[in-house]
XYZ file of C-alpha atoms in Angstrom:
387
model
C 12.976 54.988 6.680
C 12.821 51.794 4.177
C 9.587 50.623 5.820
C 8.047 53.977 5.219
C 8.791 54.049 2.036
C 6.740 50.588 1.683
C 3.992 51.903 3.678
C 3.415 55.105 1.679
C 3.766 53.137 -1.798
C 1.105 50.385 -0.601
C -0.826 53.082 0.488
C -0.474 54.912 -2.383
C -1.816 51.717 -4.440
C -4.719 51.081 -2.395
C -5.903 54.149 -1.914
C -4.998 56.374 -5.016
C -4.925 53.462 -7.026
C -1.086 54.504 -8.340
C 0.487 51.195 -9.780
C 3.413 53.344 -11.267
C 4.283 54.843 -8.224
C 4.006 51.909 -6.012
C 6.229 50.299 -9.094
C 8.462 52.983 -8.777
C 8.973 52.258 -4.872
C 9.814 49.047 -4.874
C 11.602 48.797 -7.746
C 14.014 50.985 -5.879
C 13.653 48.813 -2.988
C 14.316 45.867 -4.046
C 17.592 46.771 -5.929
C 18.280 48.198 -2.338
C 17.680 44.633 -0.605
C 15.926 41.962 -2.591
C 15.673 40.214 0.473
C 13.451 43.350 2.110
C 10.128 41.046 1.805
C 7.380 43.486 2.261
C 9.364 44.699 -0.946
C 8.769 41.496 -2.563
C 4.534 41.187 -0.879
C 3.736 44.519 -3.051
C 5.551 43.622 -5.608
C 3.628 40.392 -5.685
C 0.259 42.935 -5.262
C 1.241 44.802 -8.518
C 1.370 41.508 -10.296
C -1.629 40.093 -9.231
C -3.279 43.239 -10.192
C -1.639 43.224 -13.342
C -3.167 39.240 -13.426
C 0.245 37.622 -13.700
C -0.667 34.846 -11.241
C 2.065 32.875 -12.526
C 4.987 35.733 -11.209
C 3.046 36.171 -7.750
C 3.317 32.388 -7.424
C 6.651 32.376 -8.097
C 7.736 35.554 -6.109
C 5.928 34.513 -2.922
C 6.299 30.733 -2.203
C 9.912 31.650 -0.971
C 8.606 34.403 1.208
C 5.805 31.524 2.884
C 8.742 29.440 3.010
C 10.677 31.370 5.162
C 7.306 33.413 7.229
C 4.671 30.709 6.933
C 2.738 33.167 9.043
C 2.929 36.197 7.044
C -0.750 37.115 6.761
C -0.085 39.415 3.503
C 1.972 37.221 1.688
C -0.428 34.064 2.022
C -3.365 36.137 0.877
C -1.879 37.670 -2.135
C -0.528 33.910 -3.148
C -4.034 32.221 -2.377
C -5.688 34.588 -3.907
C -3.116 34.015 -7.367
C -2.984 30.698 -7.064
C -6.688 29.867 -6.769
C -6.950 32.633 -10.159
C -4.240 30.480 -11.688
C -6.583 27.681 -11.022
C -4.046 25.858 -8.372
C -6.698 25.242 -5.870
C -4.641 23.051 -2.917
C -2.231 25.802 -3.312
C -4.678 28.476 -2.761
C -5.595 26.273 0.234
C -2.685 25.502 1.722
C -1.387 29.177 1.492
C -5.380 30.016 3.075
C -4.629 27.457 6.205
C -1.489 28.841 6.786
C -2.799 31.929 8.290
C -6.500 31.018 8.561
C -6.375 31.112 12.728
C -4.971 34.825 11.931
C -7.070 36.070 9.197
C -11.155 36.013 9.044
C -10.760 36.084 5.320
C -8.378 33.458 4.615
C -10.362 31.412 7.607
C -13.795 31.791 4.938
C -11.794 31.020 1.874
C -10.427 28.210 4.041
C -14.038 26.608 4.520
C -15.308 27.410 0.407
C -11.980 25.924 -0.934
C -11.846 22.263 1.390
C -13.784 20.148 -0.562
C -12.434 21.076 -3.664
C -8.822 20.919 -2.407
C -9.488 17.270 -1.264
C -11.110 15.999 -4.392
C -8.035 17.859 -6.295
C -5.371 16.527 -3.885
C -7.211 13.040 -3.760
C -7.716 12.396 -7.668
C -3.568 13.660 -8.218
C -2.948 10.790 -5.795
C -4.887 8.489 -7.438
C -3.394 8.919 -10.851
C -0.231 8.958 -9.006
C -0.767 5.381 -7.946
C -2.167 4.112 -11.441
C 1.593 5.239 -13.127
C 3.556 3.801 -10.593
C 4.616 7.611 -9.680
C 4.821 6.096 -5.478
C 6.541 8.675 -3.818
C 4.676 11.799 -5.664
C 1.119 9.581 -4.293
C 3.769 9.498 -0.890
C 3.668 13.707 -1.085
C -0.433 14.184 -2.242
C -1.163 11.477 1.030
C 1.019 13.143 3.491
C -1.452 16.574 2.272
C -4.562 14.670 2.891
C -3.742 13.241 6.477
C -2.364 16.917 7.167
C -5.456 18.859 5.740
C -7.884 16.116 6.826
C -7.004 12.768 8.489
C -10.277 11.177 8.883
C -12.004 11.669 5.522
C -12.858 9.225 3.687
C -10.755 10.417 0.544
C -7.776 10.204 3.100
C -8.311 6.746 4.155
C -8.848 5.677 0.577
C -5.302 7.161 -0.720
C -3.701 5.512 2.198
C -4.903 2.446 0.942
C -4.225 2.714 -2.448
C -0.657 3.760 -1.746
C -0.238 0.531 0.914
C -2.083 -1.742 -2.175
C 0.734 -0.218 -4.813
C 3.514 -0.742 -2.463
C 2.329 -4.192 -1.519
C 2.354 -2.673 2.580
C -0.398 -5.133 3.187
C 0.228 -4.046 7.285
C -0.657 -0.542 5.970
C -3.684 -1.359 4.224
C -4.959 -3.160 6.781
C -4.851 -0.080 8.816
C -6.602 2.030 6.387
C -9.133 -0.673 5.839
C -10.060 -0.807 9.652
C -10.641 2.996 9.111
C -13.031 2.684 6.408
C -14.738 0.062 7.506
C -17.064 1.691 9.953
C -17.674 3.952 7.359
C -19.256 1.623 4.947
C -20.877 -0.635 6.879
C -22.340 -2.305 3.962
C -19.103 -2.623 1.879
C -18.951 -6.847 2.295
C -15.605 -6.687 -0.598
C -14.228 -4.182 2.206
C -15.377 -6.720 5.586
C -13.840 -9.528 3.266
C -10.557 -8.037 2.635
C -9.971 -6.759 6.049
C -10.608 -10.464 7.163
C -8.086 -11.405 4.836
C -5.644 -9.182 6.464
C -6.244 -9.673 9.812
C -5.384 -13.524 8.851
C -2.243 -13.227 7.293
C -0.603 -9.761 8.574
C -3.358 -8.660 11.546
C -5.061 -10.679 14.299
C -6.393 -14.071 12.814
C -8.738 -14.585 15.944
C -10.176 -11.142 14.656
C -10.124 -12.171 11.072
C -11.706 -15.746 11.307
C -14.438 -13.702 13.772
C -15.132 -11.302 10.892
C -15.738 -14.494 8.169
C -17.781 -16.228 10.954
C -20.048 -13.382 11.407
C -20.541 -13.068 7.436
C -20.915 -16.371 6.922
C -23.932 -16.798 9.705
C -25.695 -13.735 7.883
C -25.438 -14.782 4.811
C -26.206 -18.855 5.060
C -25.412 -21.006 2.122
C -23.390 -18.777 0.162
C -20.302 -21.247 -1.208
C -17.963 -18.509 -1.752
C -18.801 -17.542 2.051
C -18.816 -21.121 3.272
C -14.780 -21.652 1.275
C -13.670 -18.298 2.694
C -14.811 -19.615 6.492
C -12.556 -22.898 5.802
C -9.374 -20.822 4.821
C -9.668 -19.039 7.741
C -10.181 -21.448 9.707
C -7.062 -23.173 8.592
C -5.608 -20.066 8.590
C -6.349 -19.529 12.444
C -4.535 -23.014 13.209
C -1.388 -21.674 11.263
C -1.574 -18.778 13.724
C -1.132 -21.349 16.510
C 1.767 -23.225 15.329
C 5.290 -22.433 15.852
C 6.053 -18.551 15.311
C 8.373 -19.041 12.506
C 5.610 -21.011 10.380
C 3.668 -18.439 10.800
C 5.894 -16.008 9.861
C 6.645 -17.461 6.303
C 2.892 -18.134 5.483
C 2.894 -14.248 5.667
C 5.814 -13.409 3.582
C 5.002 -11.708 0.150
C 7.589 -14.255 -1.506
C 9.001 -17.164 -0.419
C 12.246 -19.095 -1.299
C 12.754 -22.707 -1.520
C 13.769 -23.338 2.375
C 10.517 -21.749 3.271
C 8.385 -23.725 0.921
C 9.272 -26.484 2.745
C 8.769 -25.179 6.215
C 4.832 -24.902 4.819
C 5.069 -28.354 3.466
C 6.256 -30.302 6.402
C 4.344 -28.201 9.287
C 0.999 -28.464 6.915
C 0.893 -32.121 5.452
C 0.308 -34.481 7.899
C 1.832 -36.944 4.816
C 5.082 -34.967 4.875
C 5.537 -34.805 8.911
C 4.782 -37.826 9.771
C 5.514 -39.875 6.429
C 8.685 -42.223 6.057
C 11.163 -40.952 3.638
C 12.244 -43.734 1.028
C 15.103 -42.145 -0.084
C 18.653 -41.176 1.524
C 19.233 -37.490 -0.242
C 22.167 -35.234 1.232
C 22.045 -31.834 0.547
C 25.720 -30.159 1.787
C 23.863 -26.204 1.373
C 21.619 -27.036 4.398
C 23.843 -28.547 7.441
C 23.167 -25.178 9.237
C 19.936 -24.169 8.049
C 17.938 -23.563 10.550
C 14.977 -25.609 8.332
C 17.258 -28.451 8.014
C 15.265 -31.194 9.870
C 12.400 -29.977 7.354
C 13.929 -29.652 4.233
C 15.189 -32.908 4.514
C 12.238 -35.215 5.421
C 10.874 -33.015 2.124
C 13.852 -33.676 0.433
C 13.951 -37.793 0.820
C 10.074 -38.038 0.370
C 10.820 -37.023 -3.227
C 9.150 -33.799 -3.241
C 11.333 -31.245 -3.745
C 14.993 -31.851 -6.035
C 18.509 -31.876 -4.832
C 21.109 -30.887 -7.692
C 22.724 -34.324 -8.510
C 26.177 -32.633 -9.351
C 26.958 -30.163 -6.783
C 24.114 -31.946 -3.951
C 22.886 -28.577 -3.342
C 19.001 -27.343 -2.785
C 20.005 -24.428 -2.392
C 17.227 -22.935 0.130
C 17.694 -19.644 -0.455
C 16.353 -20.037 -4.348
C 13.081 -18.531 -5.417
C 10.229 -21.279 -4.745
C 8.046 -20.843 -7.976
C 4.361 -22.006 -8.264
C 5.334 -24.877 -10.963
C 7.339 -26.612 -8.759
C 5.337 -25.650 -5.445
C 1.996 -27.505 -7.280
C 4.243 -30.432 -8.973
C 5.190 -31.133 -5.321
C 1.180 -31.148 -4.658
C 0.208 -33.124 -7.252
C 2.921 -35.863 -6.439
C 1.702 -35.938 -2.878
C -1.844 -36.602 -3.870
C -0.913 -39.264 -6.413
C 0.448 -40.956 -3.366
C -2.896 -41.164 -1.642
C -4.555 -43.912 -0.545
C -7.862 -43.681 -2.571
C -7.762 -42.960 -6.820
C -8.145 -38.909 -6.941
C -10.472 -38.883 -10.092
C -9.094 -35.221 -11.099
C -5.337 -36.596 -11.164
C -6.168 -37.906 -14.827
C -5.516 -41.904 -14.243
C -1.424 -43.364 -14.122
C -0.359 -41.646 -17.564
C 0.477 -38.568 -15.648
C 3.143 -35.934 -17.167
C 4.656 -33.680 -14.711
C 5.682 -30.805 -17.677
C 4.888 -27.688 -16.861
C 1.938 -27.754 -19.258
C 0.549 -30.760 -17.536
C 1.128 -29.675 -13.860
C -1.253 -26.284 -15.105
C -3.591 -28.728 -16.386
C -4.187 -30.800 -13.664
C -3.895 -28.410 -10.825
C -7.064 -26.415 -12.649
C -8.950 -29.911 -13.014
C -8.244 -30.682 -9.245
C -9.115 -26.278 -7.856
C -5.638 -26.554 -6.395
C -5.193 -23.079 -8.469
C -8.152 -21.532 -10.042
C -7.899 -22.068 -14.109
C -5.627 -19.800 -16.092
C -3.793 -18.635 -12.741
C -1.139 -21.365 -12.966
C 1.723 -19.130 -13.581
C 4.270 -21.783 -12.776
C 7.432 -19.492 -13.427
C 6.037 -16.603 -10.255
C 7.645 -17.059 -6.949
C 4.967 -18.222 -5.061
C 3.716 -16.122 -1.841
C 3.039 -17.485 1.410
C -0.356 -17.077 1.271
C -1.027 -18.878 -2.228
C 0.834 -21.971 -0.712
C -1.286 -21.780 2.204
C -4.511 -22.170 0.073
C -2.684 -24.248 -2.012
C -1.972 -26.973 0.338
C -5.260 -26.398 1.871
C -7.027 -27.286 -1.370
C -4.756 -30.327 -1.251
C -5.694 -31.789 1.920
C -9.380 -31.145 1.150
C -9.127 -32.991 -1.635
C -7.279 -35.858 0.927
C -10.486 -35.569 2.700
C -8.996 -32.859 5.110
C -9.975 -29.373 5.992
């Protein structure tokens, strides 16, 4: 009887064109059963009739909650919703039924690109205001609606960059590559990645092949020596190269780098006698202390602590540096002669004069990554006359 009644008043609209009727129905209806949802689907009809896209929204995204599949619901609400200007709504109600429904299947096809470009640009300014998990939702649309497209792989990325994932933007970057063949920032980055989070045989193959095509470029020819030394990293003990990967590193791992890296620190013969009580069962002990008693890193001359599990910062990873190379055998011109000053201030200074760091990108107070203490110390040994 009920679904009768809903037949003859949608009938009755299409046909005869009687909106009051059809009102009258299933208003009756629906204070019958508001849960009767072909009750709710003409309803819905009336409205968008009426061109109160906003109410069929609203009425109908329970209803394609609970029937995804409901081939009249999902037409009247992507028909509203593209009116209402909501175009991945319109879409998403569209693919819904689009294996079911020839029209919705069209609509489908007319609406993609624009749903993408929407979809992709919300993500976007998702990412620029630090909004991560609402970019999390507009990705998880794009590898759903269309995993391969470019727009796809370049909000993965975006979302890895923001969330400092540098695993997951290396996958996204091996996606776009092939795509843009003649992006070299792109080749260069993935290199990058495959050196410090990926394969560094694959990464030091990528810089190799660059730096053949493009002979005599110097930023080519410095890139090729970092990952170079990076490879050798790669083949040292797992834990070293573990740390030279970490996003931050504390003071216990800083000197891990230092001793493993500096053929001065490893093999060097420590002048002083320093005990440190924080470290008897660090698993870095033997390292921290040859660092320790060559005098370049502190132990607290109160409590004798060093304590490893402190933030390493920059300042104190290139004072350590710069005290190493004034050490050296043979007068390091950039050093600035014996009236050296290791304040902050003068550490900056000096470590621009000698490229340890690039000038004004000191910032001695940032915990220092793995990979800027790599470069660091390789900067240091080439200036020992190393690689």
């Amino acid at each position: 009887m009920r679904q009768e009644r809903i037949q003859t008043a949608h009938r009755h609209l299409l046909t005869l064109g009687d909106r009051a009727g059809a009102l009258e129905a299933v208003t009756e209806l629906l204070e019958e059963d508001p849960s009767f949802l072909p009750a709710q689907v003409l309803a819905a009809q009336i409205e968008l009739g009426d061109r109160e896209y906003p109410k069929v929204i609203a009425r109908l995204l329970p209803v394609g909650d609970e029937l995804p599949q409901y081939v009249a619901s999902q037409l009247t609400l992507g028909r509203a919703a593209e009116l209402a200007g909501d175009i991945p709504l319109a879409y998403s109600a569209f693919r819904e039924i689009a294996a079911r429904n020839q029209r919705a299947f069209q609509r489908l096809g007319e609406l993609h690109p624009r749903a993408i470009e929407v979809v992709s640009n919300r993500l976007q300014e998702a990412v620029r205001v630090g909004q991560l998990d609402e970019a999390d939702t507009f990705l998880s649309l794009l590898r759903k609606w269309s995993p391969s497209e470019i727009a796809t792989l370049e909000g993965a990325r975006a979302v890895a960059v923001a969330r400092g994932d540098r695993k997951a933007e290396l996958g996204a970057i091996k996606e776009l590559a092939p795509r843009r063949p003649g992006d070299r920032a792109l080749v260069e980055r993935r290199a990058e990645l495959e050196m410090t989070v990926g394969d560094p045989g694959a990464g030091l193959q990528i810089i190799q092949t660059l730096a053949s095509e493009n002979p005599g470029d110097p930023a080519l020819e410095e890139k090729l020596a970092a990952a170079k030394f990076l490879w050798r990293i790669s083949m040292m003990p797992k834990n070293v190269h573990e740390v030279a990967g970490r996003t931050e590193l504390n003071r216990a791992d800083l000197a891990l780098l230092f001793f493993w890296l500096l053929p001065n620190v490893r093999y060097g013969r420590p002048s002083m006698g320093k005990i440190a009580t924080d470290i008897l069962d660090h698993p870095y002990q033997e390292e921290i202390v040859r660092v320790v008693n060559l005098g370049l890193m502190d132990v607290d001359s109160t409590l004798h602590h060093f304590s490893p599990r402190g933030p390493a910062r920059r300042g104190s990873a290139l004072r350590s540096l710069i005290l190493l190379l004034s050490r050296s055998g043979d007068p390091i011109p950039c050093l600035g002669g014996s009236g050296r000053s290791y304040a902050t201030n003068a550490i900056c200074d000096t470590a621009a004069a000698c490229q340890i760091v690039m000038p004004d990108d000191c910032r001695p107070s940032a915990v220092v990554s793995g990979s800027e203490a790599v470069e660091m110390i390789r900067r240091t040994l080439k200036l020992q006359g190393g690689s």
